[in-house]
Short mmCIF file of C-alpha atoms in Angstrom, two decimals:
data_model
loop_
_atom_site.label_atom_id
_atom_site.label_comp_id
_atom_site.label_asym_id
_atom_site.label_seq_id
_atom_site.Cartn_x
_atom_site.Cartn_y
_atom_site.Cartn_z
CA MET A 1 0.00 0.00 0.00
CA ALA A 2 1.42 3.37 -0.95
CA GLU A 3 1.81 6.06 1.67
CA THR A 4 -1.07 8.52 1.60
CA ASN A 5 -1.64 11.73 3.47
CA THR A 6 -5.24 10.71 4.13
CA SER A 7 -4.41 7.56 6.06
CA LYS A 8 -5.38 7.84 9.70
CA PHE A 9 -4.01 4.49 10.88
CA PRO A 10 -0.81 5.93 12.43
CA ILE A 11 -2.81 8.66 14.21
CA TYR A 12 -5.18 6.05 15.63
CA ALA A 13 -2.13 4.06 16.75
CA VAL A 14 -0.81 7.10 18.63
CA ILE A 15 -4.13 7.48 20.49
CA VAL A 16 -4.42 3.76 21.31
CA THR A 17 -0.78 3.58 22.47
CA VAL A 18 -1.10 6.60 24.75
CA VAL A 19 -4.34 5.34 26.29
CA PHE A 20 -2.88 1.86 26.78
CA LYS A 21 0.24 3.17 28.50
CA LEU A 22 -1.80 5.35 30.85
CA LEU A 23 -2.64 2.13 32.69
CA PHE A 24 0.91 2.29 34.04
CA LEU A 25 -0.03 5.44 35.94
CA LEU A 26 -1.83 3.08 38.33
CA THR A 27 1.53 1.59 39.37
CA HIS A 28 2.72 4.99 40.75
CA TYR A 29 6.19 4.19 39.46
CA ILE A 30 7.89 7.60 39.19
CA GLN A 31 11.65 8.00 38.98
CA GLU A 32 13.34 9.50 42.03
CA ASP A 33 15.14 12.16 39.96
CA ALA A 34 11.86 13.46 38.56
CA PHE A 35 11.04 14.77 42.02
CA ILE A 36 14.32 16.69 42.07
CA THR A 37 13.31 18.48 38.87
CA TRP A 38 9.79 19.11 40.19
CA ARG A 39 11.10 20.52 43.47
CA VAL A 40 13.38 22.86 41.48
CA ALA A 41 10.32 23.95 39.47
CA GLN A 42 8.36 24.59 42.66
CA ASN A 43 11.31 26.44 44.17
CA LEU A 44 11.16 28.72 41.12
CA LEU A 45 7.44 29.15 41.73
CA ASP A 46 7.87 29.97 45.45
CA TYR A 47 11.12 31.95 45.49
CA GLY A 48 11.61 33.07 41.90
CA VAL A 49 14.95 31.23 41.94
CA ILE A 50 16.08 28.10 40.09
CA GLY A 51 17.34 26.20 43.11
CA PHE A 52 16.39 23.59 45.67
CA ASN A 53 16.69 25.23 49.07
CA GLY A 54 15.01 28.63 49.16
CA ASP A 55 16.71 31.54 47.41
CA THR A 56 20.04 29.74 46.80
CA LYS A 57 20.68 29.26 43.08
CA ILE A 58 21.82 25.79 42.05
CA SER A 59 21.36 23.68 38.92
CA ALA A 60 20.15 20.68 40.90
CA SER A 61 18.25 19.29 37.91
CA THR A 62 19.98 17.82 34.86
CA THR A 63 17.51 19.57 32.54
CA HIS A 64 16.71 23.26 32.21
CA LEU A 65 13.90 23.10 29.64
CA TYR A 66 11.98 20.46 31.59
CA VAL A 67 12.26 22.59 34.74
CA PHE A 68 10.43 25.38 32.94
CA VAL A 69 7.82 22.98 31.53
CA SER A 70 7.28 21.55 35.04
CA TYR A 71 7.03 25.11 36.38
CA LEU A 72 4.21 25.86 33.90
CA PHE A 73 2.33 22.69 34.84
CA ASN A 74 2.63 23.59 38.53
CA LEU A 75 1.38 27.07 37.74
CA VAL A 76 -1.62 25.84 35.73
CA PHE A 77 -2.67 22.73 37.69
CA GLY A 78 -1.30 23.52 41.15
CA LYS A 79 1.27 21.62 43.21
CA GLU A 80 -1.21 18.97 44.28
CA HIS A 81 -2.49 18.04 40.83
CA PHE A 82 0.20 18.67 38.20
CA ILE A 83 1.90 15.24 38.17
CA GLU A 84 -0.70 13.22 36.24
CA PRO A 85 -1.26 15.91 33.56
CA LEU A 86 2.50 16.23 33.10
CA LEU A 87 2.98 12.45 32.79
CA ILE A 88 0.17 12.30 30.21
CA PHE A 89 1.80 15.21 28.36
CA ASN A 90 5.15 13.37 28.34
CA SER A 91 3.50 10.22 27.03
CA ILE A 92 1.70 12.09 24.24
CA LEU A 93 4.88 13.88 23.13
CA PHE A 94 6.93 10.69 23.12
CA THR A 95 4.31 8.80 21.11
CA ILE A 96 4.06 11.64 18.57
CA GLY A 97 7.84 11.30 18.32
CA THR A 98 7.44 7.63 17.38
CA LEU A 99 4.88 8.72 14.74
CA LEU A 100 7.46 11.04 13.17
CA LEU A 101 10.07 8.28 13.34
CA SER A 102 7.69 5.89 11.57
CA HIS A 103 7.32 8.42 8.73
CA LEU A 104 11.09 8.42 8.30
CA VAL A 105 11.60 4.66 8.08
CA LEU A 106 8.32 3.15 6.79
CA LYS A 107 5.85 3.76 3.95
CA ASN A 108 2.90 1.47 4.62
CA PRO A 109 0.37 3.11 7.02
CA TRP A 110 -0.44 -0.24 8.62
CA HIS A 111 3.24 -0.88 9.21
CA LYS A 112 3.54 2.55 10.80
CA ALA A 113 0.60 1.88 13.10
CA ILE A 114 1.99 -1.47 14.26
CA PHE A 115 5.45 0.07 14.65
CA ILE A 116 4.10 2.90 16.84
CA PHE A 117 2.26 0.52 19.14
CA LEU A 118 4.96 -2.15 19.43
CA ILE A 119 7.81 0.25 20.07
CA GLY A 120 5.55 2.18 22.45
CA ILE A 121 5.02 -0.79 24.79
CA LEU A 122 8.68 -1.78 25.10
CA PRO A 123 10.14 -1.16 28.60
CA PRO A 124 12.21 1.93 27.69
CA ALA A 125 9.21 3.53 25.96
CA ILE A 126 6.99 2.92 28.98
CA LYS A 127 9.62 4.41 31.28
CA ILE A 128 10.19 7.43 29.03
CA SER A 129 6.45 8.10 29.01
CA ILE A 130 5.43 7.48 32.61
CA LEU A 131 8.41 7.89 34.95
CA GLY A 132 8.36 11.70 34.91
CA MET A 133 11.80 12.27 33.41
CA GLU A 134 12.60 14.69 30.58
CA TYR A 135 13.09 12.04 27.89
CA GLY A 136 9.54 12.23 26.51
CA ILE A 137 10.09 15.87 25.57
CA LEU A 138 13.64 15.16 24.44
CA PHE A 139 12.64 12.30 22.12
CA PHE A 140 9.87 14.48 20.67
CA LEU A 141 12.31 17.33 19.95
CA GLU A 142 14.89 14.98 18.43
CA MET A 143 12.35 13.43 16.07
CA ILE A 144 11.06 16.89 15.07
CA LEU A 145 14.64 17.80 14.13
CA LEU A 146 15.04 14.67 12.00
CA TYR A 147 11.60 14.83 10.35
CA TYR A 148 11.05 18.53 9.73
CA GLY A 149 14.70 19.62 9.64
CA PHE A 150 16.45 16.87 7.69
CA HIS A 151 13.53 15.18 5.92
CA LYS A 152 11.37 18.20 5.07
CA GLY A 153 14.29 20.63 4.89
CA LYS A 154 12.85 23.35 7.15
CA LYS A 155 15.78 25.71 7.75
CA TRP A 156 14.26 27.31 10.85
CA VAL A 157 13.98 23.86 12.43
CA LEU A 158 17.67 23.22 11.77
CA THR A 159 18.47 26.41 13.68
CA LEU A 160 15.96 26.34 16.54
CA LEU A 161 15.73 22.67 17.50
CA PRO A 162 19.42 22.19 18.44
CA VAL A 163 18.95 25.04 20.92
CA LEU A 164 15.91 23.42 22.54
CA ILE A 165 17.53 19.97 22.51
CA MET A 166 20.75 21.20 24.13
CA PHE A 167 18.75 23.18 26.68
CA THR A 168 16.95 19.96 27.62
CA ARG A 169 20.13 17.94 28.19
CA ILE A 170 23.68 19.03 27.54
CA ASP A 171 24.79 15.47 26.67
CA THR A 172 22.62 15.65 23.53
CA VAL A 173 25.73 17.05 21.86
CA ILE A 174 26.37 13.37 21.03
CA PHE A 175 23.08 13.13 19.11
CA LEU A 176 23.61 16.42 17.31
CA GLY A 177 27.20 15.50 16.47
CA ILE A 178 26.26 12.11 14.99
CA ILE A 179 23.64 13.80 12.78
CA PHE A 180 26.28 16.26 11.53
CA LEU A 181 28.78 13.51 10.69
CA VAL A 182 26.25 11.32 8.86
CA ASP A 183 24.78 14.30 6.99
CA VAL A 184 28.18 15.52 5.77
CA PHE A 185 29.23 12.02 4.71
CA TRP A 186 25.89 11.31 3.02
CA ASN A 187 25.22 14.61 1.23
CA ARG A 188 28.79 15.88 0.78
CA LYS A 189 27.81 19.35 1.92
CA ILE A 190 27.47 21.36 5.12
CA ARG A 191 24.12 22.70 6.29
CA TRP A 192 25.16 26.06 7.71
CA ASN A 193 21.78 26.60 9.36
CA TYR A 194 22.41 23.47 11.39
CA ILE A 195 25.96 24.51 12.23
CA PHE A 196 24.63 27.86 13.44
CA GLY A 197 21.90 26.11 15.43
CA GLY A 198 24.43 23.82 17.11
CA ILE A 199 26.74 26.69 18.00
CA LEU A 200 23.78 28.70 19.27
CA GLY A 201 22.61 25.72 21.35
CA VAL A 202 26.01 25.35 23.02
CA LEU A 203 26.33 29.10 23.60
CA CYS A 204 22.81 29.46 25.03
CA THR A 205 23.21 26.52 27.42
CA VAL A 206 26.71 27.46 28.58
CA ALA A 207 25.81 31.17 28.83
CA PHE A 208 22.71 30.40 30.88
CA ASN A 209 24.75 28.23 33.24
CA TRP A 210 27.48 30.84 33.55
CA PHE A 211 25.41 33.98 33.98
CA TYR A 212 22.72 32.42 36.18
CA PHE A 213 24.62 29.79 38.18
CA GLY A 214 28.23 30.90 37.75
CA GLU A 215 29.27 27.56 36.24
CA LEU A 216 29.88 26.21 32.75
CA VAL A 217 28.16 22.83 33.16
CA ASN A 218 25.27 21.71 35.36
CA ASN A 219 26.09 21.19 39.01
CA THR A 220 24.79 17.61 38.73
CA ILE A 221 27.67 16.73 36.38
CA THR A 222 30.26 18.35 38.66
CA ALA A 223 28.89 16.67 41.78
CA LYS A 224 28.72 13.16 40.33
CA LYS A 225 32.21 13.42 38.87
CA LEU A 226 33.61 14.64 42.18
CA LEU A 227 32.12 11.85 44.29
CA TYR A 228 32.16 8.90 41.90
CA GLU A 229 35.44 9.47 40.05
CA GLN A 230 37.87 6.56 40.54
CA SER A 231 41.02 5.26 38.91
CA PHE A 232 40.67 1.84 37.27
CA THR A 233 43.28 -0.49 35.85
CA PHE A 234 42.75 -1.92 32.36
CA GLN A 235 41.57 -5.23 33.81
CA GLN A 236 39.14 -3.45 36.15
CA ASN A 237 37.73 -1.54 33.18
CA VAL A 238 37.24 -4.80 31.27
CA ASN A 239 35.52 -6.45 34.25
CA TYR A 240 33.34 -3.37 34.76
CA PHE A 241 32.23 -3.50 31.14
CA LEU A 242 31.43 -7.21 31.30
CA VAL A 243 29.31 -6.72 34.41
CA SER A 244 27.55 -3.65 33.01
CA PHE A 245 26.91 -4.08 29.30
CA GLY A 246 24.16 -6.66 29.67
CA ASN A 247 22.00 -4.17 31.51
CA PHE A 248 21.69 -1.77 28.63
CA TRP A 249 21.44 -3.25 25.14
CA GLY A 250 18.86 -5.86 26.00
CA MET A 251 16.20 -3.70 27.74
CA LEU A 252 16.28 -6.16 30.64
CA LYS A 253 18.44 -5.41 33.68
CA VAL A 254 19.75 -8.61 35.22
CA PRO A 255 22.67 -9.21 37.60
CA GLY A 256 25.83 -10.95 36.48
CA ASN A 257 28.17 -10.59 33.52
CA PHE A 258 26.46 -12.98 31.10
CA ASN A 259 23.02 -12.27 29.72
CA PRO A 260 22.19 -14.50 26.75
CA VAL A 261 19.01 -12.53 25.96
CA THR A 262 21.03 -9.35 25.59
CA ILE A 263 23.59 -11.00 23.33
CA ILE A 264 20.93 -12.55 21.09
CA VAL A 265 19.06 -9.25 20.76
CA LEU A 266 22.28 -7.35 20.10
CA ILE A 267 23.30 -9.72 17.30
CA PHE A 268 19.80 -9.67 15.79
CA GLU A 269 19.75 -5.85 15.85
CA LEU A 270 23.06 -5.75 13.99
CA LEU A 271 21.97 -8.33 11.40
CA CYS A 272 18.68 -6.50 10.76
CA PHE A 273 20.49 -3.19 10.38
CA ILE A 274 22.98 -4.66 7.89
CA TYR A 275 20.16 -6.30 5.94
CA LEU A 276 18.20 -3.03 5.69
CA VAL A 277 21.06 -0.68 4.74
CA ARG A 278 22.12 -3.02 1.93
CA GLN A 279 18.78 -2.30 0.24
CA ARG A 280 20.06 1.21 -0.64
CA GLN A 281 16.86 3.10 0.16
CA ASN A 282 16.60 6.79 1.06
CA ARG A 283 15.68 5.89 4.63
CA ASN A 284 19.18 4.47 5.11
CA TYR A 285 20.24 8.03 5.88
CA PHE A 286 18.06 8.04 9.00
CA LEU A 287 18.86 4.42 9.87
CA TRP A 288 22.56 5.30 9.96
CA ILE A 289 21.83 8.31 12.19
CA ILE A 290 19.76 6.48 14.78
CA PHE A 291 21.90 3.35 14.80
CA MET A 292 25.23 5.19 15.08
CA PHE A 293 23.80 7.43 17.79
CA GLY A 294 22.52 4.40 19.74
CA TRP A 295 25.96 2.80 19.73
CA ALA A 296 27.86 6.03 20.38
CA LYS A 297 25.67 7.08 23.31
CA GLN A 298 25.88 3.71 25.02
CA ILE A 299 29.63 3.30 24.52
CA VAL A 300 30.39 6.82 25.76
CA PHE A 301 28.27 6.48 28.87
CA ILE A 302 29.36 2.94 29.73
CA SER A 303 33.00 4.03 29.33
CA GLN A 304 32.30 6.82 31.84
CA LYS A 305 30.89 4.30 34.37
CA SER A 306 27.39 5.79 34.05
CA LEU A 307 25.08 3.14 35.45
CA PHE A 308 21.86 5.15 35.70
CA ASP A 309 19.54 3.29 33.35
CA TRP A 310 17.69 6.37 32.02
CA TYR A 311 20.79 7.35 30.02
CA TYR A 312 20.14 4.28 27.85
CA TRP A 313 16.38 4.39 27.25
CA VAL A 314 16.46 6.28 23.93
CA PRO A 315 19.45 4.35 22.51
CA GLN A 316 17.79 1.04 23.46
CA LEU A 317 14.71 1.94 21.43
CA LEU A 318 16.55 3.34 18.43
CA LEU A 319 18.81 0.28 18.18
CA PHE A 320 15.70 -1.90 18.13
CA VAL A 321 14.07 0.03 15.25
CA PRO A 322 15.75 -2.09 12.50
CA VAL A 323 14.31 -5.25 14.07
CA LEU A 324 10.75 -3.93 13.83
CA ILE A 325 11.28 -2.71 10.25
CA PHE A 326 12.80 -6.03 9.22
CA VAL A 327 9.89 -8.03 10.62
CA LEU A 328 7.16 -5.71 9.31
CA GLU A 329 8.53 -5.73 5.77
CA GLN A 330 8.94 -9.48 5.39
CA LYS A 331 7.20 -10.55 2.18
CA VAL A 332 7.19 -14.25 3.07
CA LYS A 333 5.57 -15.45 6.31
CA ARG A 334 5.36 -11.92 7.68
CA ASN A 335 2.59 -12.88 10.12
CA LEU A 336 4.73 -15.69 11.47
CA TRP A 337 7.72 -13.37 11.95
CA LEU A 338 5.54 -10.77 13.64
CA SER A 339 3.83 -13.34 15.86
CA LEU A 340 7.18 -14.76 16.97
CA LEU A 341 8.52 -11.30 17.74
CA ILE A 342 5.46 -10.37 19.79
CA VAL A 343 5.16 -13.69 21.64
CA LEU A 344 8.87 -14.31 22.26
CA TYR A 345 10.04 -10.76 22.94
CA ILE A 346 7.54 -7.89 23.01
CA LEU A 347 5.04 -9.50 25.39
CA PRO A 348 7.67 -10.94 27.78
CA MET A 349 9.36 -7.52 27.90
CA MET A 350 6.06 -5.79 28.63
CA ALA A 351 5.19 -8.39 31.27
CA PHE A 352 8.58 -7.86 32.90
CA GLN A 353 8.09 -4.08 32.86
CA THR A 354 4.60 -4.43 34.33
CA ILE A 355 5.89 -6.48 37.25
CA HIS A 356 8.87 -4.14 37.64
CA SER A 357 6.63 -1.04 37.61
CA ILE A 358 4.19 -2.47 40.17
CA ALA A 359 6.97 -3.59 42.52
CA THR A 360 9.10 -0.46 42.16
CA GLY A 361 6.06 1.79 42.36
CA ASN A 362 5.23 0.16 45.68
CA GLY A 363 8.78 0.63 46.92
CA GLU A 364 8.91 4.26 45.84
CA TRP A 365 5.38 5.64 46.22
CA ASN A 366 4.04 3.48 49.05
CA TYR A 367 7.30 3.24 50.97
CA ARG A 368 9.85 5.99 50.30
CA ARG A 369 7.15 8.64 49.92
CA THR A 370 5.87 7.58 53.37
CA ILE A 371 9.13 8.81 54.92
CA GLY A 372 8.62 12.24 53.38
CA LEU A 373 4.98 12.38 54.47
CA PHE A 374 5.94 11.39 58.02
CA LEU A 375 8.51 14.20 58.20
CA ASN A 376 6.09 16.66 56.64
CA THR A 377 3.64 16.01 59.48
CA TYR A 378 6.25 15.66 62.22
CA GLU A 379 8.35 18.76 61.42
CA LYS A 380 6.38 21.96 60.87
CA ASP A 381 9.45 24.18 60.49
CA LYS A 382 10.40 23.76 56.84
CA ASN A 383 13.64 25.68 57.37
CA GLN A 384 15.12 22.68 59.19
CA TRP A 385 17.73 20.60 57.36
CA ILE A 386 17.99 16.89 56.60
CA LEU A 387 21.07 15.00 55.36
CA LEU A 388 20.23 12.01 53.19
CA GLU A 389 20.54 10.23 49.87
CA PRO A 390 18.85 10.32 47.40
CA ALA A 391 17.25 13.76 47.14
CA GLY A 392 13.98 12.86 45.44
CA TYR A 393 10.93 11.55 47.28
CA VAL A 394 11.83 12.44 50.88
CA PRO A 395 12.77 16.11 50.33
CA TYR A 396 9.85 16.62 47.94
CA PHE A 397 7.18 15.27 50.28
CA SER A 398 8.74 16.51 53.53
CA GLY A 399 9.40 20.06 52.34
CA LEU A 400 12.58 20.22 54.43
CA LYS A 401 15.79 21.90 53.33
CA THR A 402 18.12 19.24 52.07
CA ILE A 403 21.77 18.24 52.01
CA ASP A 404 22.28 15.20 49.77
CA GLU A 405 25.33 12.94 49.97
CA VAL A 406 26.32 13.53 46.33
CA GLY A 407 25.96 17.31 46.41
CA LEU A 408 23.34 17.54 43.65
CA VAL A 409 21.14 19.94 45.62
CA ASP A 410 23.67 21.45 48.02
CA LYS A 411 27.13 22.67 46.98
CA GLN A 412 28.61 23.04 50.46
CA ILE A 413 28.99 19.29 50.88
CA GLN A 414 31.19 19.26 47.79
CA GLY A 415 33.70 21.33 49.74
CA GLU A 416 33.77 18.64 52.44
CA ILE A 417 34.32 15.97 49.76
CA LYS A 418 37.28 17.91 48.36
CA LYS A 419 38.83 18.36 51.79
CA ASP A 420 38.35 14.82 53.13
CA LYS A 421 36.47 12.42 50.87
CA LYS A 422 36.67 9.53 53.32
CA ASN A 423 35.12 11.44 56.24
CA TYR A 424 32.99 14.03 54.45
CA TRP A 425 29.68 12.69 55.82
CA ILE A 426 30.57 12.97 59.52
CA ASN A 427 32.38 16.26 58.91
CA THR A 428 29.23 17.68 57.31
CA VAL A 429 27.16 16.55 60.30
CA LYS A 430 29.57 18.16 62.76
CA ASN A 431 29.95 21.43 60.87
CA ARG A 432 26.37 22.02 59.78
CA LYS A 433 24.42 20.16 62.48
CA PRO A 434 21.35 19.20 60.41
CA LYS A 435 18.31 18.43 62.56
CA TYR A 436 17.61 15.15 60.75
CA LEU A 437 19.79 12.36 59.38
CA LEU A 438 18.36 9.63 57.14
CA SER A 439 20.82 6.78 56.81
CA TYR A 440 20.95 3.33 55.22
CA LYS A 441 22.93 2.02 58.20
CA ASN A 442 22.80 2.04 61.99
CA LEU A 443 24.88 5.07 62.97
CA TYR A 444 25.24 3.81 66.54
CA GLU A 445 27.15 0.67 65.55
CA GLY A 446 30.78 0.44 66.61
CA THR A 447 32.86 2.03 69.34
CA ASN A 448 34.72 4.57 67.24
CA ALA A 449 34.49 8.34 67.59
CA GLU A 450 31.84 8.63 64.87
CA ALA A 451 29.42 6.25 66.60
CA LEU A 452 30.00 8.00 69.91
CA TYR A 453 29.30 11.37 68.31
CA TYR A 454 25.99 10.16 66.87
CA GLN A 455 25.01 8.59 70.19
CA SER A 456 25.70 11.86 71.99
CA HIS A 457 24.02 14.26 69.57
CA TYR A 458 21.27 12.28 67.78
CA LYS A 459 18.56 9.87 68.79
CA LEU A 460 16.81 7.30 66.62
CA LEU A 461 13.42 8.77 65.77
CA LYS A 462 11.97 6.05 63.57
CA GLU A 463 12.94 2.96 61.61
CA PHE A 464 11.62 2.47 58.09
CA ARG A 465 11.74 -1.07 56.74
CA VAL A 466 10.91 -2.37 53.27
CA LYS A 467 9.41 -5.56 54.69
CA ASP A 468 6.67 -3.53 56.36
CA HIS A 469 5.39 -2.40 52.95
CA LEU A 470 5.12 -5.71 51.13
CA ASN A 471 1.53 -6.45 52.11
CA SER A 472 -1.64 -5.91 50.08
CA ASP A 473 -5.26 -6.96 50.19
CA ASN A 474 -4.78 -7.98 46.57
CA LYS A 475 -2.95 -11.32 46.70
CA ILE A 476 -1.51 -10.96 43.20
CA LEU A 477 0.01 -7.59 44.08
CA GLU A 478 1.36 -9.01 47.31
CA LYS A 479 3.08 -11.83 45.42
CA ILE A 480 4.65 -9.29 43.06
CA TYR A 481 5.84 -7.18 46.01
CA HIS A 482 7.52 -10.22 47.56
CA LEU A 483 8.84 -11.43 44.19
CA LYS A 484 10.68 -8.15 43.61
CA PRO A 485 10.91 -6.15 46.84
CA SER A 486 11.96 -2.59 46.06
CA GLY A 487 13.48 0.01 48.35
CA THR A 488 16.11 0.41 51.05
CA ASP A 489 15.87 0.15 54.82
CA TYR A 490 16.35 3.51 56.54
CA ASN A 491 16.99 4.85 60.02
CA LEU A 492 15.80 8.37 60.78
CA TYR A 493 17.69 10.32 63.45
CA ILE A 494 16.86 13.65 65.10
CA ARG A 495 19.34 16.00 66.75
CA ILE A 496 18.93 16.26 70.54
CA ASP A 497 21.15 19.24 71.40
#
């Protein structure tokens, strides 16, 4: 069937996919870091300052554009009701992005519709849509750039979109750079509008950081590098890669350094890509872009020991695109190929994500959020400080001023890390005397000076245990909670002097 402008199948697929994925809102699985961005947005609303603790400026969020979008949703819907509309908005934008991607790589409207739905229910797509991170907007902007800028040739898109993309995440320079390299190699010419847009994007992002925050890159990058940076031998790097790579290419995070599912999928993705680009179609231009970007992004981030799985969501999806195209365009036994793909991979992946979302949503929303709600009720003075890690749910729902272990939301702790990395936690407690400490471990254990200090100046206020939140009236949910318990045991301490 030839592509026609009148076909509504892909549009219907967008609607069905969005509605289907909204069921995942019921799991309450929202990424911890989303609450950092939303607190920054609310800090802007309350204090007129992009920060985390009152009128102190700090780029605590990894994304500037999403902070402003979250600010608008808070403004329109209110702090109590903005989350669901924003998650729906993210899901709609991401799914429209898959529609634009389908226009770039497929011709048959039915194929596009199936492509949109199948890619939309893969684990990374569900997480991009529902977990509250900035990747729904980012994917939408990236696909607009490819479709309207490089497919339709809109010069204003080539100039404006790199600015918006860079302002969403600074690491998108990898995506923009891969597009430039493929475009120059493919067309043997330079698009100066795009060059100008890229330069403008870098300048706008860096200038905003410098003039507003007094730094060239986001504080989140500086903080993570400062705390997590380590020296590895060659053998340690090899071992690290072997342990880590299986978590990213296969869409399924499993422990250990051998994941046969990941290896099979990786090989199949490569074979499908090679098969498609040998057909010498115009879409090869876009296949090269998305496939090279997928590999480049994953290799760069794995080499930098970046284990946060959200860095890999978009590359995971883009690397899987050739598989879907290959299966959809089979002329012999297409239904068999498609059925095998759905039964052996798509449905198991979705089932895994469903269980993961239910269990993790329980551990985050029903457990970790409880700690914040307890503190919100217990401590009425919101100018009191708490030292903890991570800085998402508990600070957001408690409303307390926050020092996080990494220094994402508070720069002063970075000074302690620079002075004495081994003892920075206890030194921060002694110097700043936060009223509350939330720790993974029992601070009273041992007979050393640290334990004695905690025993003298802090008392245990409350214990929070994951096992206490694994019950449900629904027996199926309870089995899932016990199958994959999510969360960390905490001890909450309060200063007594």
